[in-house]
Coordinates of C-alpha atoms and ligand atoms in Angstrom, one line a residue:
X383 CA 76.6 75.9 119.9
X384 CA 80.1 77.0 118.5
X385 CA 81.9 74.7 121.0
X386 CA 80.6 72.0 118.8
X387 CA 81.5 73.3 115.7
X388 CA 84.3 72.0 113.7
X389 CA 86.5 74.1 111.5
X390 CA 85.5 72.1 108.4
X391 CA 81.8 73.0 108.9
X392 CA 83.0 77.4 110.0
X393 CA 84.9 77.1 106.3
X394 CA 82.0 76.3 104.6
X395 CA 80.2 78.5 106.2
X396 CA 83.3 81.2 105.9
X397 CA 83.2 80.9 102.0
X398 CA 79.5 82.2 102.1
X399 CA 81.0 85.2 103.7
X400 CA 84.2 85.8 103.3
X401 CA 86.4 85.7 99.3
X402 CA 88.1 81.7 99.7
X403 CA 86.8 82.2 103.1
X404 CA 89.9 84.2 104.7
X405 CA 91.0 87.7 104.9
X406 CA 94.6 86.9 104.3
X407 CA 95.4 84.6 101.3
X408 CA 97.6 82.3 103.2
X409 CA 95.4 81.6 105.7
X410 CA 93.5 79.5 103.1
X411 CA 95.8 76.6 103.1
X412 CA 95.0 76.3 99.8
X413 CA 98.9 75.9 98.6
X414 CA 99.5 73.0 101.0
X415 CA 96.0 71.3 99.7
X416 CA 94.3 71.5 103.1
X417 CA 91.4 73.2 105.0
X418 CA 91.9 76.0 106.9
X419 CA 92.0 75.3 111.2
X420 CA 89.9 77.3 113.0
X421 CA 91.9 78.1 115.9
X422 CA 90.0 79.3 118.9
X423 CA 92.6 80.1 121.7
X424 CA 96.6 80.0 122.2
X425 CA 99.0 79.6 125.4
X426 CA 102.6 79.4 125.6
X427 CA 103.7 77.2 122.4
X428 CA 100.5 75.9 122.2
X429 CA 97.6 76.9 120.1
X430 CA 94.1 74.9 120.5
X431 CA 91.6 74.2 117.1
X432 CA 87.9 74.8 117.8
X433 CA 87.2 70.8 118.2
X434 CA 90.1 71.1 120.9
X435 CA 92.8 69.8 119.1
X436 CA 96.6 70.5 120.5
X437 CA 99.1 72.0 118.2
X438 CA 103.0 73.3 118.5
X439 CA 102.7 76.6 116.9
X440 CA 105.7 77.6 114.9
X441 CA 103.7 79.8 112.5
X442 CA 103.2 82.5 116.0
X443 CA 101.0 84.9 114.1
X444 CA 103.8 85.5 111.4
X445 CA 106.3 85.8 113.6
X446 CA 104.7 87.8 116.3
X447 CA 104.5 86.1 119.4
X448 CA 108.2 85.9 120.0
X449 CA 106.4 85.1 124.1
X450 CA 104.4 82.6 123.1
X451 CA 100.8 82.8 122.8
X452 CA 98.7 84.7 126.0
X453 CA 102.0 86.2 127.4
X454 CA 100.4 87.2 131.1
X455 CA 102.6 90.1 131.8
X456 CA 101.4 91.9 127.9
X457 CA 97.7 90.0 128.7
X458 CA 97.6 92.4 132.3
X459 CA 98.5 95.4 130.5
X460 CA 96.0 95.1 127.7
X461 CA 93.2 94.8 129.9
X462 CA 95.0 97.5 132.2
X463 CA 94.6 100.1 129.1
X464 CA 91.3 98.3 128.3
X465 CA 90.5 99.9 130.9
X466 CA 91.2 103.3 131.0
X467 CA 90.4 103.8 127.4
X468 CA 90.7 101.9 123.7
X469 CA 91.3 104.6 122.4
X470 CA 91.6 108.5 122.1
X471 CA 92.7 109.6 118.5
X472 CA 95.3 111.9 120.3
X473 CA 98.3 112.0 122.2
X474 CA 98.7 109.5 125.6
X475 CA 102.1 109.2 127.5
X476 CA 102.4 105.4 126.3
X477 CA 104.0 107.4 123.5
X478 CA 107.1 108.4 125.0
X479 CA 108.3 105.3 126.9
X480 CA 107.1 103.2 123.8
X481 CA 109.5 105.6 121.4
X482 CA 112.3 105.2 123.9
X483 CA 112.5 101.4 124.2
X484 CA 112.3 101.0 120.5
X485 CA 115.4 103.5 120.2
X486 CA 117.1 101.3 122.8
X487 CA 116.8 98.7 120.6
X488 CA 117.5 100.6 117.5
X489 CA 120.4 103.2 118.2
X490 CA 120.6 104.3 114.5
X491 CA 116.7 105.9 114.9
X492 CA 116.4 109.0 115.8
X493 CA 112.5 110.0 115.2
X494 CA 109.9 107.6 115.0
X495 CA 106.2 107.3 113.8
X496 CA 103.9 104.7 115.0
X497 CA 101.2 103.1 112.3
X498 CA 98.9 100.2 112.0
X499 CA 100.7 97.7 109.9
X500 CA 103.6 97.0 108.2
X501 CA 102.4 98.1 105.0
X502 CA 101.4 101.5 105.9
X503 CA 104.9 102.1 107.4
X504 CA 106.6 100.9 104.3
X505 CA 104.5 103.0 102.5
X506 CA 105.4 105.8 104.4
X507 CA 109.4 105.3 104.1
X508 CA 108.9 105.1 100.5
X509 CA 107.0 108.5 100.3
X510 CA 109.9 110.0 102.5
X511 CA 112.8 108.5 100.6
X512 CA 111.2 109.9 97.5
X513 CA 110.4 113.2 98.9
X514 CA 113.8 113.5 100.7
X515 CA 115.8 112.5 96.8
X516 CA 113.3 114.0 94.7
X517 CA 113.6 111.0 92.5
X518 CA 111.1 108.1 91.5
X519 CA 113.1 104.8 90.9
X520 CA 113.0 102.3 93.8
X521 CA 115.3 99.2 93.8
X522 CA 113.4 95.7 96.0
X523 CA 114.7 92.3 95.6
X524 CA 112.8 89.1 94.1
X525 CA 111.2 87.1 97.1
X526 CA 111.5 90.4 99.7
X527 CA 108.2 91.0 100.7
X528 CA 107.3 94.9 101.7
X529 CA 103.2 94.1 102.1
X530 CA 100.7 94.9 99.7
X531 CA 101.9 98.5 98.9
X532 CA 101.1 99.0 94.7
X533 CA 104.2 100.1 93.7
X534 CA 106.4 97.1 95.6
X535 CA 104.1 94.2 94.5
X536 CA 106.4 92.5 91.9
X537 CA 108.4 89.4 92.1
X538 CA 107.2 89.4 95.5
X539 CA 107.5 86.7 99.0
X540 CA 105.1 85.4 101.1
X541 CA 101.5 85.0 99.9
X542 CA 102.5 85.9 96.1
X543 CA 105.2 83.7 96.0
X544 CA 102.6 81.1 97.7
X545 CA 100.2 81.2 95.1
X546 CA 102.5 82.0 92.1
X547 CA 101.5 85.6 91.1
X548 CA 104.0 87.4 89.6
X549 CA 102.8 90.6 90.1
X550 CA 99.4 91.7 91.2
X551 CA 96.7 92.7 89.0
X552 CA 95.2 96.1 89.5
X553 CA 98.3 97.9 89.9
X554 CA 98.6 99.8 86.7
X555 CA 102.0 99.6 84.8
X556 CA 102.9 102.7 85.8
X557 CA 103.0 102.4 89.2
X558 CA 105.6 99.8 88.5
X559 CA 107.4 101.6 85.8
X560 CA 109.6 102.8 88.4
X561 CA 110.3 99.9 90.2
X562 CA 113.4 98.0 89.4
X563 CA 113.9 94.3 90.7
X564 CA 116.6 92.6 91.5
X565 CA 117.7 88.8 92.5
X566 CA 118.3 89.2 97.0
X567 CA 122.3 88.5 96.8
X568 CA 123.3 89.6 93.8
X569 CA 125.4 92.6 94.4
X570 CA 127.1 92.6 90.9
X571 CA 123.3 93.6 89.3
X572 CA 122.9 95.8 92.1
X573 CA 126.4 97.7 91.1
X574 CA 125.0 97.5 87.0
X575 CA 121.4 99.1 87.8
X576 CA 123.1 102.2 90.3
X577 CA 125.7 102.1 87.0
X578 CA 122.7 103.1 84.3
X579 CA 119.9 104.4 86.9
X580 CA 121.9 105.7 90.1
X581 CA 121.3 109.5 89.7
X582 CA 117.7 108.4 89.7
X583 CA 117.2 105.8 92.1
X584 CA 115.1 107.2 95.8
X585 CA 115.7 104.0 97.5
X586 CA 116.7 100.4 97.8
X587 CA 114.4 98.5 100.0
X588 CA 115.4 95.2 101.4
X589 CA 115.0 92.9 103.6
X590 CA 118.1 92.4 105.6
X591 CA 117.3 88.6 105.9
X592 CA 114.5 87.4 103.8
X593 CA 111.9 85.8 105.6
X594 CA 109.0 85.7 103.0
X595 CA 110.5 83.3 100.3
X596 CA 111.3 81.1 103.0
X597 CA 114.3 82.4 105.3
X598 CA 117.6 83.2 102.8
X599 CA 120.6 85.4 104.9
X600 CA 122.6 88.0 103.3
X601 CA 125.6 87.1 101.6
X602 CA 128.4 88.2 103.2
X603 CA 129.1 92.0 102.4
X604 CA 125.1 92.2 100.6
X605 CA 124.0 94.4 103.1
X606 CA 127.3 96.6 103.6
X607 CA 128.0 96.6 100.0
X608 CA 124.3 98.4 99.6
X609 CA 124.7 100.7 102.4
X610 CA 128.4 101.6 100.5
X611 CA 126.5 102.0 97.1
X612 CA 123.3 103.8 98.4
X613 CA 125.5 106.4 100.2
X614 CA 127.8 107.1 97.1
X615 CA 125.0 107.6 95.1
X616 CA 122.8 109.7 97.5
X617 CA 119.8 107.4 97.4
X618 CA 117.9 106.2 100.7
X619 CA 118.2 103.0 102.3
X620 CA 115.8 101.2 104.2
X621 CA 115.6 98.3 106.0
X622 CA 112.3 96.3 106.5
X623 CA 113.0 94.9 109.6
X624 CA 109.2 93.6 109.5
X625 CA 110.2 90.4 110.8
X626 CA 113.7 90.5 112.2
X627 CA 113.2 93.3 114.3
X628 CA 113.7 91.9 118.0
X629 CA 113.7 88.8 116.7
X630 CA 117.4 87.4 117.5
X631 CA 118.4 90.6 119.8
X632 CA 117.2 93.3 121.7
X633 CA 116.6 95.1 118.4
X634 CA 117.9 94.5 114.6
X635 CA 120.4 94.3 111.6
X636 CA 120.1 98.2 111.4
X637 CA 122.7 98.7 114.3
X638 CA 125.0 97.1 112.6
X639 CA 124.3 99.0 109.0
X640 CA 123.1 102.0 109.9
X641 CA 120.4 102.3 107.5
X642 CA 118.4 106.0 106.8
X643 CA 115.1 104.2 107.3
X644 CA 113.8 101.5 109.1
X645 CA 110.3 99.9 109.1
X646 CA 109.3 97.9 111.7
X647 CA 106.2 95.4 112.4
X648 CA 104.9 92.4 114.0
X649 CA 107.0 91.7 117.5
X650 CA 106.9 95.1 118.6
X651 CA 102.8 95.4 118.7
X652 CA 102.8 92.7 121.1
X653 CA 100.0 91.3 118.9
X654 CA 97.8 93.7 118.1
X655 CA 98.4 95.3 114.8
X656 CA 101.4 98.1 114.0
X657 CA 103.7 99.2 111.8
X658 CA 106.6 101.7 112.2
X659 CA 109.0 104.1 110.8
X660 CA 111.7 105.0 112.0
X661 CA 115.1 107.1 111.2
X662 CA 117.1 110.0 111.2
X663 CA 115.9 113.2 111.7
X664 CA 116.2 114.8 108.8
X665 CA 114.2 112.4 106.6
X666 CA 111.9 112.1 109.4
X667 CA 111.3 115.6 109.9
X668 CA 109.7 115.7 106.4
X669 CA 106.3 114.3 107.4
X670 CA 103.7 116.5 108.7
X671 CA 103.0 118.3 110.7
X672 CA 106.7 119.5 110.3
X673 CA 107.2 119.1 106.8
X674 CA 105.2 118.4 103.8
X675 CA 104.9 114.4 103.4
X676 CA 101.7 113.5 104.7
X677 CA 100.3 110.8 106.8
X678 CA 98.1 110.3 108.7
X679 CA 95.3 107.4 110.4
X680 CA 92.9 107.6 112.6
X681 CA 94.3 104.9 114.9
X682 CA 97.6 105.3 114.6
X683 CA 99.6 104.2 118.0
X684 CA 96.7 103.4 119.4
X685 CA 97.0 102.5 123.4
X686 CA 96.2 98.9 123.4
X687 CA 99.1 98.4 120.8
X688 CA 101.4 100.6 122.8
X689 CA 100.7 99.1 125.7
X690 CA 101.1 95.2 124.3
X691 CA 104.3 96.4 122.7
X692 CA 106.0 98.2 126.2
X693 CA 104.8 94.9 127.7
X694 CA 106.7 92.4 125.3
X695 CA 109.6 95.5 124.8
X696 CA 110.2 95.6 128.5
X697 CA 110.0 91.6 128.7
X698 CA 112.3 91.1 125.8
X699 CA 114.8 93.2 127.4
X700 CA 115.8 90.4 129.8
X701 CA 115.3 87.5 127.9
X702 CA 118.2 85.3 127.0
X703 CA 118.3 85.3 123.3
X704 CA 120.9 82.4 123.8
X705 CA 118.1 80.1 124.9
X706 CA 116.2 81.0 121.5
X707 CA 119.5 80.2 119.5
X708 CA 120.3 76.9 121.2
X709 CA 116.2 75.5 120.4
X710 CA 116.9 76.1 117.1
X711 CA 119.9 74.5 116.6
X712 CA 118.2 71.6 118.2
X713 CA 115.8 71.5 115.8
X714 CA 118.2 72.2 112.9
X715 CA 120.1 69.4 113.7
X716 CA 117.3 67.3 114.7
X717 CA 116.4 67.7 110.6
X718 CA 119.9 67.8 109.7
X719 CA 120.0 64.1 111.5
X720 CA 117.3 62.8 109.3
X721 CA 118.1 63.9 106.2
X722 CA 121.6 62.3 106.5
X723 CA 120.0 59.1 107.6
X724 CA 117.3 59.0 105.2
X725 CA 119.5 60.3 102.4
X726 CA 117.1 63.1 101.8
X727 CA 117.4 66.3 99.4
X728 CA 116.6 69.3 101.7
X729 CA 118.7 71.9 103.1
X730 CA 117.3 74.3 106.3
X731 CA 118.6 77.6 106.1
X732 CA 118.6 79.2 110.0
X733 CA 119.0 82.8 110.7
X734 CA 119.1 82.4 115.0
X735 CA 115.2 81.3 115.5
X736 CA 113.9 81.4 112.2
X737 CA 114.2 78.5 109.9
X738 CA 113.1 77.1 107.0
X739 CA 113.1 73.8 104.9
X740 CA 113.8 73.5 101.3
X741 CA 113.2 70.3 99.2
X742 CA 116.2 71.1 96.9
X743 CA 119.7 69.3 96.9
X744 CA 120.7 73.0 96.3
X745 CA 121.9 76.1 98.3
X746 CA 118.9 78.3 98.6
X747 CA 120.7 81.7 99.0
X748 CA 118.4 83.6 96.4
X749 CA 114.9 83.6 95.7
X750 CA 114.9 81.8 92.4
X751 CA 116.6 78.9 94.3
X752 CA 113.5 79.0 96.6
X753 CA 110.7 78.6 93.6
X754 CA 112.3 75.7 92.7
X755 CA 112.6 73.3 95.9
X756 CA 110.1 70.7 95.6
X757 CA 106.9 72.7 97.2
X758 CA 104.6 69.4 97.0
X759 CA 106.6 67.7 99.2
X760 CA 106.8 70.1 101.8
X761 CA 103.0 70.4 101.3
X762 CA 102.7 66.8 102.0
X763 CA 104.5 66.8 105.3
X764 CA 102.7 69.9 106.2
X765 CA 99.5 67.7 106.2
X766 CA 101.3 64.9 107.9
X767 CA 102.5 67.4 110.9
X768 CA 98.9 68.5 111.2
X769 CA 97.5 65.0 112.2
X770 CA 100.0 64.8 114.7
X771 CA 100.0 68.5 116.6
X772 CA 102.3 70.5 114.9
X773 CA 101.6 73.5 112.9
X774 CA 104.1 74.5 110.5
X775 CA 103.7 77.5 108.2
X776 CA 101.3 76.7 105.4
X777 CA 103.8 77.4 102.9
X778 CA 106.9 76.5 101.8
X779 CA 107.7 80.7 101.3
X780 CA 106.7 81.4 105.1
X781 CA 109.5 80.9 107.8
X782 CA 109.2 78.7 111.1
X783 CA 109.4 81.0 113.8
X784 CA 110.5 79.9 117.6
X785 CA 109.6 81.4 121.0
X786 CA 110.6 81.9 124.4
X787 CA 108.1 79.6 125.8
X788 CA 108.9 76.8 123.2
X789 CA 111.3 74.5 124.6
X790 CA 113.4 71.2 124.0
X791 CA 110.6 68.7 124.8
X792 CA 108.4 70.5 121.8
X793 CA 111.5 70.3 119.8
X794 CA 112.1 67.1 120.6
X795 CA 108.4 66.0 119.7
X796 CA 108.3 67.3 116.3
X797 CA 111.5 66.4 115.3
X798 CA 110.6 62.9 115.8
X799 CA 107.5 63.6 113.7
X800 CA 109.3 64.8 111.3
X801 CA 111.3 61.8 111.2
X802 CA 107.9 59.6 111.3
X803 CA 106.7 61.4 108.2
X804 CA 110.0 60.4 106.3
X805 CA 109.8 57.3 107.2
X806 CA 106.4 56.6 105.7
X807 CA 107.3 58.3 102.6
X808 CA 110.5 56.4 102.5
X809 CA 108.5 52.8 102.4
Ligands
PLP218 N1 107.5 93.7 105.5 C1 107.8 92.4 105.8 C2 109.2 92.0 105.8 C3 106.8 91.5 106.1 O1 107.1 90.3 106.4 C4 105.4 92.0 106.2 C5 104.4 91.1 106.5 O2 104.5 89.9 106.6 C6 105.2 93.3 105.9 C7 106.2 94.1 105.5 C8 103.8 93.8 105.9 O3 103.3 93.9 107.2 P1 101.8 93.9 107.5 O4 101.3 92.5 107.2 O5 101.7 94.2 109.0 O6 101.1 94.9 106.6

């Protein structure tokens, strides 16, 4: 029966069930005026709809399937660990080689703890920076996403930028009292608020390229320039490396910063869901059962995770990055192409082999930039790209992710898809 099903008719029946008929607010479409597609198996670059329609992925779970969809080598030791057990609520010896091919990658961490999401490890860095400073005050940056931890949900990327909420409701005031927000870029404020708040200011949190108000780098000297200013003043700084993490390298922008906490996410669960913190020892050493922060979850680094992520860790060890770099420039410049000959006002802002587009004559380098591209237009090619195979984030605020199994004849297609959409709207 569900082999005849189409994804219209599961969304109606979804929105019996389910609040707009997803458990994740982007999921809904809703921003790009669509329906949700019920998706119903991936391979490679490919992901198939329930009625068997073809798409090119670039959405990749978020930014998770830097292997493509169905990877074999992470597939054969999920079912490996299947196995053997799902799960023990204790300690397994995927532990230790997990821990030591994340420190390959990340030579600034010393300890690292292993959670269930991205949101729970940022969580935890927060509690340790404040524990570690004794001070309240964190400093984020408009359009940086952390998840959907209380305190960090204000001027806010990804799904709040999507649907235009400022800051959620049911997070008291207070919990935000101590939360100071900055534009992503703009050093000079940063210098101002450390100025008038430094002695009490735990942490800055940041993004080290936003990826969740659409992709913006780092000005040159941003991220140094915060690791100067976070030292002087004795505060904690930590990267969310959520997305970027093994993204464009055998690990992340950390290496090159050396920040005192890291969280990581997405890539490194191989597709199942994680979060970790990572750092130095002696923040680290503050959570229990050595020190007096707590955590704790029930399926924290649970096997199937570990072993998805030493599958896709090992793998992505002797991957040319190169090939990922030169894709995306191919389909940079394949947009690039069509905006010069079409005369068009967007700009795509690249960090290696994530990408976004803006409908804005403007540079996008902060997030204010981002709110005001032209977000109908990029809803209206959305649509178009659907009807023709290729799934783009649903959201102008979510970044187009590449993988290793994507390659130049994908490319190729959707850039001429691309071009077929402006061509229409150009009539
Ligand atoms: N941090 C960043 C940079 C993210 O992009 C995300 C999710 O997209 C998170 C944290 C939260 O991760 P999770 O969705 O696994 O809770």
């Amino acid at each position: 029966m569900l082999s005849q099903v189409t994804s219209e008719q599961l969304y109606e029946e979804a929105i019996k069930h389910y609040v707009g008929g997803v458990n994740s607010p982007v999921r809904s479409f809703k921003n790009v005026e669509a329906k949700p597609i019920y998706f119903s198996s991936g391979q490679g670059p490919i992901i198939y709809s329930v009625e068997g329609r073809k798409f090119i992925d670039y959405v990749l779970a978020w930014g998770t399937f830097i292997l493509g969809h169905s990877d074999p080598d992470v597939q054969k030791e999920i079912i490996e660990q299947l196995y053997k057990g799902i799960h023990f609520g204790a300690c397994s010896p995927l532990e230790i080689e997990y821990a030591r091919l994340i420190k390959e990658g990340f030579r600034t961490i010393e300890k690292i703890r292993v959670l269930n999401s991205g949101t729970e490890a940022v969580m935890v860095a927060i509690r340790l920076a404040r524990a570690y400073t004794n001070r309240r005050k964190i400093v984020k940056f408009s359009g940086n996403y952390h998840g959907h931890v209380d305190y960090l949900l204000v001027k806010s990327g990804s799904g709040l930028a999507t649907f235009s909420i400022p800051s959620s409701k049911g997070v008291p005031q207070e919990f935000i009292d101590q939360t100071i927000v900055v534009e992503y870029n703009d050093f000079d404020t940063v210098e101002k608020v450390f100025e008038e708040h430094g002695k009490d200011i735990a942490a800055v949190i940041v993004e080290p390229v936003a990826g969740n108000i659409g992709v913006i780098p780092p000005k040159n000297g941003f991220l140094q320039n915060l690791r100067q200013i976070t030292k002087a003043y004795e505060s904690i700084l930590i990267f969310d490396e959520v997305i970027t993490c093994f993204r464009n390298e055998y690990g992340g922008l950390s290496n090159q910063y050396d920040p005192d906490l890291v969280v990581l996410g997405k890539i490194v669960g191989g597709g199942m869901p994680i979060g970790v913190v990572g750092g130095k020892s002696y923040i680290m050493d503050l959570l229990a059962p050595e020190g007096q922060v707590y955590h704790g979850g029930t399926f924290c680094s649970n096997p199937l995770t570990l072993a998805a992520g030493i599958a896709t860790l090992k793998k992505l060890k002797n991957q040319n990055y190169g090939y990922l770099e030169e894709l995306a420039h191919l389909l940079q410049e394949g947009i690039v192409n069509i905006k010069n000959r079409y005369n068009l006002k967007l700009n795509v802002n690249r960090w290696g082999s994530m990408m976004s587009i803006f409908f804005t004559e403007h540079e996008v380098n902060n997030s204010q930039n981002a709110y005001n591209s032209d977000r109908r237009m990029f809803a209206e090619m959305f649509r178009f790209l659907v009807t023709k195979g290729v799934y783009l984030p649903p959201s102008p605020f979510e970044a187009i992710f590449l993988s290793f199994s994507h390659t130049s004849k994908e490319i190729n297609y959707t850039i001429d898809k691309i071009e077929e959409f402006f061509m229409n709207v150009s009539k």
